[in-house]
Short mmCIF file of C-alpha atoms in Angstrom, two decimals:
data_model
loop_
_atom_site.label_atom_id
_atom_site.label_comp_id
_atom_site.label_asym_id
_atom_site.label_seq_id
_atom_site.Cartn_x
_atom_site.Cartn_y
_atom_site.Cartn_z
CA UNK A 39 -51.96 -29.68 31.67
CA UNK A 40 -50.93 -28.12 28.33
CA UNK A 41 -53.75 -27.59 25.90
CA UNK A 42 -53.68 -29.68 22.74
CA UNK A 43 -54.34 -26.50 20.73
CA UNK A 44 -50.93 -25.09 21.78
CA UNK A 45 -48.81 -28.00 20.56
CA UNK A 46 -45.98 -27.00 18.16
CA UNK A 47 -46.09 -23.29 19.02
CA UNK A 48 -42.56 -23.32 20.47
CA UNK A 49 -41.20 -24.90 17.30
CA UNK A 50 -42.73 -22.14 15.21
CA UNK A 51 -41.31 -19.48 17.54
CA UNK A 52 -37.88 -21.10 17.35
CA UNK A 53 -38.03 -21.13 13.55
CA UNK A 54 -38.89 -17.42 13.46
CA UNK A 55 -36.08 -16.62 15.91
CA UNK A 56 -33.58 -18.51 13.75
CA UNK A 57 -34.52 -16.34 10.78
CA UNK A 58 -32.88 -13.51 12.71
CA UNK A 59 -30.25 -15.32 14.76
CA UNK A 60 -28.72 -17.37 11.93
CA UNK A 61 -27.87 -14.36 9.70
CA UNK A 62 -26.49 -12.56 12.77
CA UNK A 63 -24.34 -15.56 13.61
CA UNK A 64 -23.02 -15.90 10.06
CA UNK A 65 -22.42 -12.17 9.72
CA UNK A 66 -20.54 -12.06 13.02
CA UNK A 67 -18.39 -14.99 11.96
CA UNK A 68 -17.50 -13.43 8.61
CA UNK A 69 -16.71 -10.08 10.22
CA UNK A 70 -14.55 -11.79 12.82
CA UNK A 71 -12.55 -13.64 10.18
CA UNK A 72 -11.99 -10.42 8.22
CA UNK A 73 -10.83 -8.69 11.40
CA UNK A 74 -8.22 -11.40 11.88
CA UNK A 75 -7.09 -11.01 8.26
CA UNK A 76 -6.88 -7.24 8.76
CA UNK A 77 -4.60 -7.68 11.78
CA UNK A 78 -2.40 -10.02 9.76
CA UNK A 79 -2.26 -7.44 6.96
CA UNK A 80 -1.23 -4.72 9.42
CA UNK A 81 1.55 -6.94 10.74
CA UNK A 82 2.73 -7.81 7.23
CA UNK A 83 2.99 -4.15 6.19
CA UNK A 84 4.86 -3.33 9.39
CA UNK A 85 7.33 -6.22 9.18
CA UNK A 86 8.18 -5.84 5.50
CA UNK A 87 8.31 -2.07 5.92
CA UNK A 88 10.95 -2.40 8.62
CA UNK A 89 13.01 -4.57 6.28
CA UNK A 90 12.61 -2.07 3.46
CA UNK A 91 13.59 0.92 5.61
CA UNK A 92 16.76 -0.94 6.58
CA UNK A 93 17.73 -1.19 2.91
CA UNK A 94 17.09 -4.91 2.53
CA UNK A 95 17.62 -5.97 -1.08
CA UNK A 96 14.46 -7.73 -2.23
CA UNK A 97 16.14 -8.77 -5.46
CA UNK A 98 17.89 -11.49 -3.45
CA UNK A 99 15.92 -14.77 -3.31
CA UNK A 100 16.60 -15.29 0.39
CA UNK A 101 15.00 -11.98 1.34
CA UNK A 102 12.02 -12.68 -0.88
CA UNK A 103 11.58 -16.03 0.84
CA UNK A 104 11.36 -14.24 4.19
CA UNK A 105 8.66 -11.93 2.82
CA UNK A 106 6.76 -14.91 1.45
CA UNK A 107 6.86 -16.59 4.85
CA UNK A 108 5.65 -13.43 6.58
CA UNK A 109 2.63 -13.24 4.29
CA UNK A 110 1.90 -16.94 3.90
CA UNK A 111 -1.24 -16.78 6.08
CA UNK A 112 -2.68 -14.19 3.67
CA UNK A 113 -1.78 -16.12 0.54
CA UNK A 114 1.15 -13.90 -0.43
CA UNK A 115 3.23 -15.34 -3.26
CA UNK A 116 6.65 -14.12 -4.34
CA UNK A 117 5.75 -15.04 -7.92
CA UNK A 118 4.56 -11.89 -9.74
CA UNK A 119 0.82 -11.93 -10.42
CA UNK A 120 0.15 -14.92 -8.18
CA UNK A 121 -1.48 -15.35 -4.80
CA UNK A 122 -4.19 -13.46 -2.94
CA UNK A 123 -2.09 -10.69 -1.40
CA UNK A 124 0.28 -7.92 -2.44
CA UNK A 125 3.01 -5.82 -0.83
CA UNK A 126 3.76 -2.43 -2.39
CA UNK A 127 7.02 -0.75 -1.36
CA UNK A 128 7.76 2.83 -2.35
CA UNK A 129 10.53 5.31 -1.64
CA UNK A 130 9.50 8.97 -1.73
CA UNK A 131 11.50 12.18 -1.68
CA UNK A 132 10.75 15.89 -1.98
CA UNK A 133 12.16 17.75 -4.97
CA UNK A 134 13.68 20.97 -3.64
CA UNK A 135 16.23 23.42 -5.04
CA UNK A 136 19.12 21.09 -4.25
CA UNK A 137 17.48 18.26 -6.21
CA UNK A 138 17.02 20.55 -9.20
CA UNK A 139 20.64 21.68 -9.00
CA UNK A 140 21.86 18.08 -8.87
CA UNK A 141 20.53 17.47 -12.40
CA UNK A 142 21.48 20.88 -13.77
CA UNK A 143 17.93 22.24 -13.80
CA UNK A 144 18.79 25.66 -12.30
CA UNK A 145 19.80 28.99 -13.80
CA UNK A 146 22.91 31.04 -13.14
CA UNK A 147 21.43 32.33 -9.89
CA UNK A 148 20.62 28.86 -8.63
CA UNK A 149 16.88 29.15 -9.22
CA UNK A 150 14.97 26.14 -10.62
CA UNK A 151 14.19 26.33 -14.33
CA UNK A 152 11.28 24.85 -16.26
CA UNK A 153 13.42 21.74 -16.76
CA UNK A 154 12.89 20.95 -13.07
CA UNK A 155 9.37 19.71 -13.76
CA UNK A 156 8.72 18.22 -10.32
CA UNK A 157 9.99 21.14 -8.25
CA UNK A 158 8.14 21.36 -4.89
CA UNK A 159 6.53 17.95 -5.37
CA UNK A 160 6.88 14.54 -3.73
CA UNK A 161 8.10 11.90 -6.15
CA UNK A 162 8.80 8.19 -6.30
CA UNK A 163 12.44 7.16 -6.29
CA UNK A 164 11.71 3.43 -6.11
CA UNK A 165 8.79 1.03 -6.45
CA UNK A 166 8.86 -2.67 -5.59
CA UNK A 167 5.84 -4.95 -6.04
CA UNK A 168 5.60 -8.35 -4.37
CA UNK A 169 2.69 -10.69 -5.02
CA UNK A 170 -0.49 -10.14 -7.01
CA UNK A 171 -0.80 -6.46 -7.94
CA UNK A 172 -4.41 -7.01 -9.02
CA UNK A 173 -5.47 -7.46 -5.39
CA UNK A 174 -4.97 -3.82 -4.37
CA UNK A 175 -3.48 -0.66 -5.83
CA UNK A 176 -1.50 1.91 -3.89
CA UNK A 177 -3.31 4.78 -2.19
CA UNK A 178 -0.41 7.03 -3.18
CA UNK A 179 -0.34 6.41 -6.90
CA UNK A 180 2.23 4.64 -9.05
CA UNK A 181 5.11 5.76 -11.26
CA UNK A 182 3.95 6.26 -14.84
CA UNK A 183 6.22 4.29 -17.15
CA UNK A 184 4.71 5.09 -20.55
CA UNK A 185 4.31 8.20 -22.67
CA UNK A 186 6.51 11.30 -22.86
CA UNK A 187 6.36 11.89 -19.10
CA UNK A 188 7.01 8.26 -18.18
CA UNK A 189 9.95 7.21 -16.03
CA UNK A 190 12.12 4.11 -16.25
CA UNK A 191 11.79 1.75 -13.30
CA UNK A 192 14.69 -0.68 -12.99
CA UNK A 193 13.19 -4.18 -13.47
CA UNK A 194 15.44 -5.68 -10.78
CA UNK A 195 15.81 -3.04 -8.06
CA UNK A 196 12.75 -0.91 -8.81
CA UNK A 197 14.82 2.27 -8.61
CA UNK A 198 14.23 5.42 -10.65
CA UNK A 199 17.15 7.63 -11.66
CA UNK A 200 17.43 11.10 -10.16
CA UNK A 201 17.17 12.72 -13.57
CA UNK A 202 13.86 10.94 -14.17
CA UNK A 203 12.23 11.66 -10.82
CA UNK A 204 13.24 15.33 -10.96
CA UNK A 205 12.44 16.06 -14.60
CA UNK A 206 9.58 13.72 -15.53
CA UNK A 207 6.03 14.18 -14.25
CA UNK A 208 5.46 10.43 -14.28
CA UNK A 209 7.35 10.18 -10.99
CA UNK A 210 4.98 12.42 -9.00
CA UNK A 211 3.28 10.69 -6.07
CA UNK A 212 -0.21 11.31 -4.73
CA UNK A 213 1.29 12.62 -1.52
CA UNK A 214 1.47 16.12 -0.08
CA UNK A 215 3.53 15.64 3.04
CA UNK A 216 3.71 14.02 6.43
CA UNK A 217 3.64 15.60 9.88
CA UNK A 218 5.67 17.12 11.42
CA UNK A 219 7.27 18.05 8.09
CA UNK A 220 6.05 21.16 6.29
CA UNK A 221 6.97 22.58 2.91
CA UNK A 222 7.85 26.28 3.23
CA UNK A 223 9.18 28.27 0.27
CA UNK A 224 10.09 25.11 -1.61
CA UNK A 225 11.98 23.55 1.30
CA UNK A 226 10.82 20.62 3.42
CA UNK A 227 11.24 21.99 6.94
CA UNK A 228 12.29 19.44 9.54
CA UNK A 229 13.42 17.07 6.81
CA UNK A 230 17.00 17.07 5.47
CA UNK A 231 17.30 17.80 1.77
CA UNK A 232 17.22 14.56 -0.18
CA UNK A 233 15.78 12.57 2.73
CA UNK A 234 13.81 9.51 1.64
CA UNK A 235 10.54 8.35 3.19
CA UNK A 236 9.86 4.62 3.01
CA UNK A 237 6.28 3.53 2.44
CA UNK A 238 5.06 -0.03 2.88
CA UNK A 239 1.53 -1.01 1.83
CA UNK A 240 -0.07 -4.43 2.09
CA UNK A 241 -3.38 -5.69 0.78
CA UNK A 242 -5.08 -9.08 0.77
CA UNK A 243 -8.29 -10.68 -0.38
CA UNK A 244 -10.66 -10.91 2.56
CA UNK A 245 -13.21 -13.58 3.46
CA UNK A 246 -16.35 -13.16 1.37
CA UNK A 247 -19.83 -14.46 2.08
CA UNK A 248 -22.53 -12.62 0.13
CA UNK A 249 -24.79 -10.94 1.06
CA UNK A 250 -23.00 -10.26 4.35
CA UNK A 251 -19.59 -9.36 2.91
CA UNK A 252 -18.70 -9.04 -0.78
CA UNK A 253 -15.41 -8.11 -2.46
CA UNK A 254 -13.67 -7.75 0.89
CA UNK A 255 -10.07 -6.54 0.74
CA UNK A 256 -7.85 -5.78 3.71
CA UNK A 257 -5.32 -2.95 3.57
CA UNK A 258 -2.65 -1.35 5.73
CA UNK A 259 0.23 1.09 5.25
CA UNK A 260 3.18 2.41 7.23
CA UNK A 261 5.71 5.19 6.74
CA UNK A 262 9.28 4.86 7.93
#
């Protein structure tokens, strides 16, 4: 027969166990939800990136509707500044001797002059933002559009003129190269002169539950 002095002990033990188990359960749930959101972000960056690399015109409402549908589970809105997700699309190219020559920034011997400001650098040739840009910024920088070194980004297509991305430092990207391409003597080896790399980045507001997870943001990128 159980002693009267031991009554209620199991309830106390259970209460102490729950002090550990409940936070573990909540933390696991929050982490699991954020993992799902991360997978959705990866898929969004991949899908929109494939569209971008195939020269889809995102200025057309129909194409924007497709993007909005792809990111609907993350709260992506095609209205600028709205929603809880963002897609950042960038086109990058390497400024070599041929790029300098195309804008007349070479001397009589064909060597780049000081006018070819971005010689031997990777630059933006286009930038398209979809959704709420306050959610996440690009890991590769952004075109500078103000000041003496600023470039002009077309408000509809997001394109930057060749003269701007060759001559103005505001077009330089925070990017040094991508394997298996190497820059040797000012030339991108393995990459045709003027070749464009397409970069798709996606970010979304994650599931937050302080103190387990605070200010969670999912992110993914792909090069094409």
